[in-house]
Coordinates of C-alpha atoms in Angstrom, one line a residue:
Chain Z
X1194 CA 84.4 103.7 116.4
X1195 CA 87.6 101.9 114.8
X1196 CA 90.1 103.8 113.9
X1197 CA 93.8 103.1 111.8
X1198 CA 96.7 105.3 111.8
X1199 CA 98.5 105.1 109.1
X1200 CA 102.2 106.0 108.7
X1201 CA 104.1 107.7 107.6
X1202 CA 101.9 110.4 105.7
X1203 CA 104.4 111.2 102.5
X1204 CA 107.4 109.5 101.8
X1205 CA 110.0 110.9 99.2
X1206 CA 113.1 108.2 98.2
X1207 CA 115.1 107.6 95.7
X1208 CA 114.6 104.6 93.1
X1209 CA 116.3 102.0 94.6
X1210 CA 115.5 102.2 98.0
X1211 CA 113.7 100.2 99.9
X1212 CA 110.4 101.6 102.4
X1213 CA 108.3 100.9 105.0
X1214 CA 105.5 102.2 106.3
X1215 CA 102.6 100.9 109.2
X1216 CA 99.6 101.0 110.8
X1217 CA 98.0 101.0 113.8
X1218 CA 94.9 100.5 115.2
X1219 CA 92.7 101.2 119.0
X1220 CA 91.2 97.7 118.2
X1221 CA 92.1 94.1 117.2
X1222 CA 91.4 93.4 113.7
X1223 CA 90.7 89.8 112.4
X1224 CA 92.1 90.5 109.0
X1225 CA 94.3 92.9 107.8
X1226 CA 94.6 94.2 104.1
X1227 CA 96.8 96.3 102.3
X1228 CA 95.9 98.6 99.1
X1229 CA 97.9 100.3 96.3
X1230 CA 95.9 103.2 94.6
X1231 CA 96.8 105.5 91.2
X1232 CA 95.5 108.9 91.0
X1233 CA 92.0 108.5 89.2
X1234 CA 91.7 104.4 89.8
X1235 CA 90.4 102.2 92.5
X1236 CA 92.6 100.4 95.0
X1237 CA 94.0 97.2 93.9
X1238 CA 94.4 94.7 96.5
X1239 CA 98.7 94.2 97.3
X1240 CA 98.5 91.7 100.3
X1241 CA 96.0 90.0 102.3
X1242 CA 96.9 89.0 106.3
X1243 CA 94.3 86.3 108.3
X1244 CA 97.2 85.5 111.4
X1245 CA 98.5 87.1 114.0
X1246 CA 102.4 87.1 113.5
X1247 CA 101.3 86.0 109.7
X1248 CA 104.4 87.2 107.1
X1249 CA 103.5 87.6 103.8
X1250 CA 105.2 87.9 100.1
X1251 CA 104.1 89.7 97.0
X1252 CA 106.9 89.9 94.9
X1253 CA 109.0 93.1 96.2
X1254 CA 105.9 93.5 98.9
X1255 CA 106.0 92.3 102.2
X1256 CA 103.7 92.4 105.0
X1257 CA 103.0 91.2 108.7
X1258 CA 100.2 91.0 110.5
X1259 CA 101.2 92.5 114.5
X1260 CA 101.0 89.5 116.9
X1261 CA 98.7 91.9 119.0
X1262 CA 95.8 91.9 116.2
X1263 CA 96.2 96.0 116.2
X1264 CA 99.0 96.8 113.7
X1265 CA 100.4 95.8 110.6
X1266 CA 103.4 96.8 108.5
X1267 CA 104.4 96.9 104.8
X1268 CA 107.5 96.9 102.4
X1269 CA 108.6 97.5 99.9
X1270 CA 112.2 96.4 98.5
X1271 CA 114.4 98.1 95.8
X1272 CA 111.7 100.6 94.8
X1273 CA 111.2 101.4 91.3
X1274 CA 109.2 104.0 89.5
X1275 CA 106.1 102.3 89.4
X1276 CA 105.3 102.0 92.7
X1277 CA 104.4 105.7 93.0
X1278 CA 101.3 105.7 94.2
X1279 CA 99.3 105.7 97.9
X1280 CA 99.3 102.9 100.0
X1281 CA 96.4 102.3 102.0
X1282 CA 96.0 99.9 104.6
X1283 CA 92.1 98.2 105.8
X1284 CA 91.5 96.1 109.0
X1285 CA 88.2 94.4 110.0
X1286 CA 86.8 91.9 108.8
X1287 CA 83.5 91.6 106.1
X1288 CA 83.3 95.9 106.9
X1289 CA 86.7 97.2 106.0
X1290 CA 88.4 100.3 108.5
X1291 CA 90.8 102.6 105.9
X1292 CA 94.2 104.1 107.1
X1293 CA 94.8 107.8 105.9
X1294 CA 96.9 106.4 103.2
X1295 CA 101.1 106.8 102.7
X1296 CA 101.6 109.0 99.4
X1297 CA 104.8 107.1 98.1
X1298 CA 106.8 109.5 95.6
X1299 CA 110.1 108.3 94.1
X1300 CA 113.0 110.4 92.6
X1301 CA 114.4 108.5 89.4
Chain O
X731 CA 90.2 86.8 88.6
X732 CA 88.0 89.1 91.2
X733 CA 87.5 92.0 88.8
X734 CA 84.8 94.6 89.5
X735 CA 83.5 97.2 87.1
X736 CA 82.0 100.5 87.5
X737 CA 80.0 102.6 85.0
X738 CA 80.3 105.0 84.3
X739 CA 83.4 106.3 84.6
X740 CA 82.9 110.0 85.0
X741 CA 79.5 111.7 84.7
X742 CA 78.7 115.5 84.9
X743 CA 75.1 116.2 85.7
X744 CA 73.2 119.6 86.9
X745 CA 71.9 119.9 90.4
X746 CA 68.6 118.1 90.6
X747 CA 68.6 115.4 88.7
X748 CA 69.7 112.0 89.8
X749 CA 72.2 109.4 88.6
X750 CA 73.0 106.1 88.7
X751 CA 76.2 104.6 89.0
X752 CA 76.3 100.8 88.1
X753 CA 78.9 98.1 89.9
X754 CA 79.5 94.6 88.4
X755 CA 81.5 91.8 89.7
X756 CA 82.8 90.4 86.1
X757 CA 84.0 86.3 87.2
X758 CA 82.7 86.0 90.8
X759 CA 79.5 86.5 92.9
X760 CA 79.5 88.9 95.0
X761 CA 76.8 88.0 97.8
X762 CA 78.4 91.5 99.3
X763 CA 79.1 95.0 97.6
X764 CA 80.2 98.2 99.1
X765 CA 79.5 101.5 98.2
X766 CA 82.5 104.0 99.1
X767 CA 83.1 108.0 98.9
X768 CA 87.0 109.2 98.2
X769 CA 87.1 113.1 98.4
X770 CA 90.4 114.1 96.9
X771 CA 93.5 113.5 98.8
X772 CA 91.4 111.4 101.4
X773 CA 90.7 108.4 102.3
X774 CA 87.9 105.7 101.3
X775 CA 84.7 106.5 102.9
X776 CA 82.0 103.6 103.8
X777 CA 78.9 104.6 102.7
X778 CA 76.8 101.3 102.8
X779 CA 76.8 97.4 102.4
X780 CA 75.2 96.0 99.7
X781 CA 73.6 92.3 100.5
X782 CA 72.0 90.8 97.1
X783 CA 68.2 90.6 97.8
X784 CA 68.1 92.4 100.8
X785 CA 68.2 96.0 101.9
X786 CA 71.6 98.0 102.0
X787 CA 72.9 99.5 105.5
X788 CA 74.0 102.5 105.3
X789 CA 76.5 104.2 107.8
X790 CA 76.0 106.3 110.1
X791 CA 75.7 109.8 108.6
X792 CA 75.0 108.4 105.1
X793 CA 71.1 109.6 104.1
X794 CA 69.4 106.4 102.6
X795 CA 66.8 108.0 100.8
X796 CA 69.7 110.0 98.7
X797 CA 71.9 107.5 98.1
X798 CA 69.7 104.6 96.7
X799 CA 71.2 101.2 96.6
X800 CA 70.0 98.2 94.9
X801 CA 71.7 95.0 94.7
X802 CA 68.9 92.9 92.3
X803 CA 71.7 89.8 91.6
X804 CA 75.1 88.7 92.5
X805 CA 77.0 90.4 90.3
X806 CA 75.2 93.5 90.1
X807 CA 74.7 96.5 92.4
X808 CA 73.7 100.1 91.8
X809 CA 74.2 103.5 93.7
X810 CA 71.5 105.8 92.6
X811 CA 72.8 109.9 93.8
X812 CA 69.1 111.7 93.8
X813 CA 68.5 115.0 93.6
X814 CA 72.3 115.6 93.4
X815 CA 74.0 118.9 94.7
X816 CA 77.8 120.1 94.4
X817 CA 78.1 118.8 97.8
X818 CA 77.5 115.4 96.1
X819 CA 80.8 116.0 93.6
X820 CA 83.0 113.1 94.7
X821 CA 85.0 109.6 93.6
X822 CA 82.8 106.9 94.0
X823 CA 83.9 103.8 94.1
X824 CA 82.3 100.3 94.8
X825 CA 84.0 96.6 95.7
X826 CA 83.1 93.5 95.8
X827 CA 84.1 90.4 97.8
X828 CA 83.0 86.6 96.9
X829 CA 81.5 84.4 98.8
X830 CA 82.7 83.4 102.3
X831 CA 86.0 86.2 101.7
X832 CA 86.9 88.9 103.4
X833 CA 89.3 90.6 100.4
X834 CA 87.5 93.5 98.9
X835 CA 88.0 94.0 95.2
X836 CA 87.6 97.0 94.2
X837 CA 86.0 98.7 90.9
X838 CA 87.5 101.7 89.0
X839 CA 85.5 104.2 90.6
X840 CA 83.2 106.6 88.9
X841 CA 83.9 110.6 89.3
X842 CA 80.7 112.4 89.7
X843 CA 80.6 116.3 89.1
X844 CA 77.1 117.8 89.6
X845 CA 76.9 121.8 88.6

């Protein structure tokens, strides 16, 4: 079946910096969508990607959508304390494949 | 817009009995709801697809006659747990998309402990 892999795992920074983290997949995915989840809550839907080679904005959030259909990437600029959370990324397209999630910590 | 609700929030029932968890798309119409697992520190788990006025499918692995799904309207869909065990103790979480979208909105998730 699909698979993503999501990286990295865990990321420690300090406020202020900016970070990046990616997934890939074994398949070519026709949408690609990225998550933010707090301890205890559902994901909330960040960014949404439809194209190939698509680059998208969210405020301090930016993602692309690979030009191969099988990986995406997302950043975040000048982090600040409440972005701590997980960061999931989901391909497919109506059915939705989950990365393992990137644990985003943040040292004040 | 796009907000999904879930109820309950947490529920704590004994081993045996069933429970029902209820999903509601609040300003769309969700022709499609999912049902998903989260154990902790994992990721979300597909258990089925919920089409309004037809019969769930459930992924492979997922027993359909334990995890009852109905989906009676477009904004409403419910995951009934029966005859629950502690193996059942998980986050469950439904989502929603509207009509023609591929963007999953996702409720709050419900936290189900069965002792």
């Amino acid at each position: 079946g699909q698979q993503l892999n999501q990286s990295p795992q865990s990321m420690f920074i300090q406020e202020g910096e900016d970070v990046s983290m990616n997934c890939t997949s074994s398949s070519i995915f026709n949408t690609w969508l990225w998550y933010k989840q707090d301890p205890g809550e559902g994901p909330v839907l960040l960014i949404a990607l439809y194209k190939a080679g698509e680059l998208t904005s969210n405020g301090r959030l930016t993602a692309q959508f690979g030009i191969t259909r099988k990986d995406s990437f997302l950043n975040i600029s000048a982090s600040i304390p409440s972005d701590v959370g997980i960061y999931f990324c989901a391909g497919g397209a109506q059915k939705l494949v989950f990365g393992q999630g990137t644990r985003l910590t943040i040292n004040p | 817009g796009a907000v999904v609700s879930q109820h309950p929030s947490r529920v704590i029932c004994k081993s045996g009995t069933s429970v029902k968890i209820e999903c509601r798309s609040l300003d769309f119409q969700a022709t499609t709801m999912f049902w998903y697992r989260q154990f902790p520190k994992q990721s979300l788990m597909l258990m089925a697809t919920s089409n309004e006025g037809s019969k769930a499918t459930y992924e492979q692995g997922v027993e359909k006659d334990k995890f009852l799904i109905n989906h009676a309207s477009l904004t409403l869909s419910t995951l009934t747990v029966t005859s629950a065990h502690p193996e059942d103790s998980s986050f469950y979480i439904c989502s929603a998309n509207d009509r023609g979208e591929y963007e999953q909105y996702f409720g709050p998730g419900t936290r189900l402990t069965v002792t």
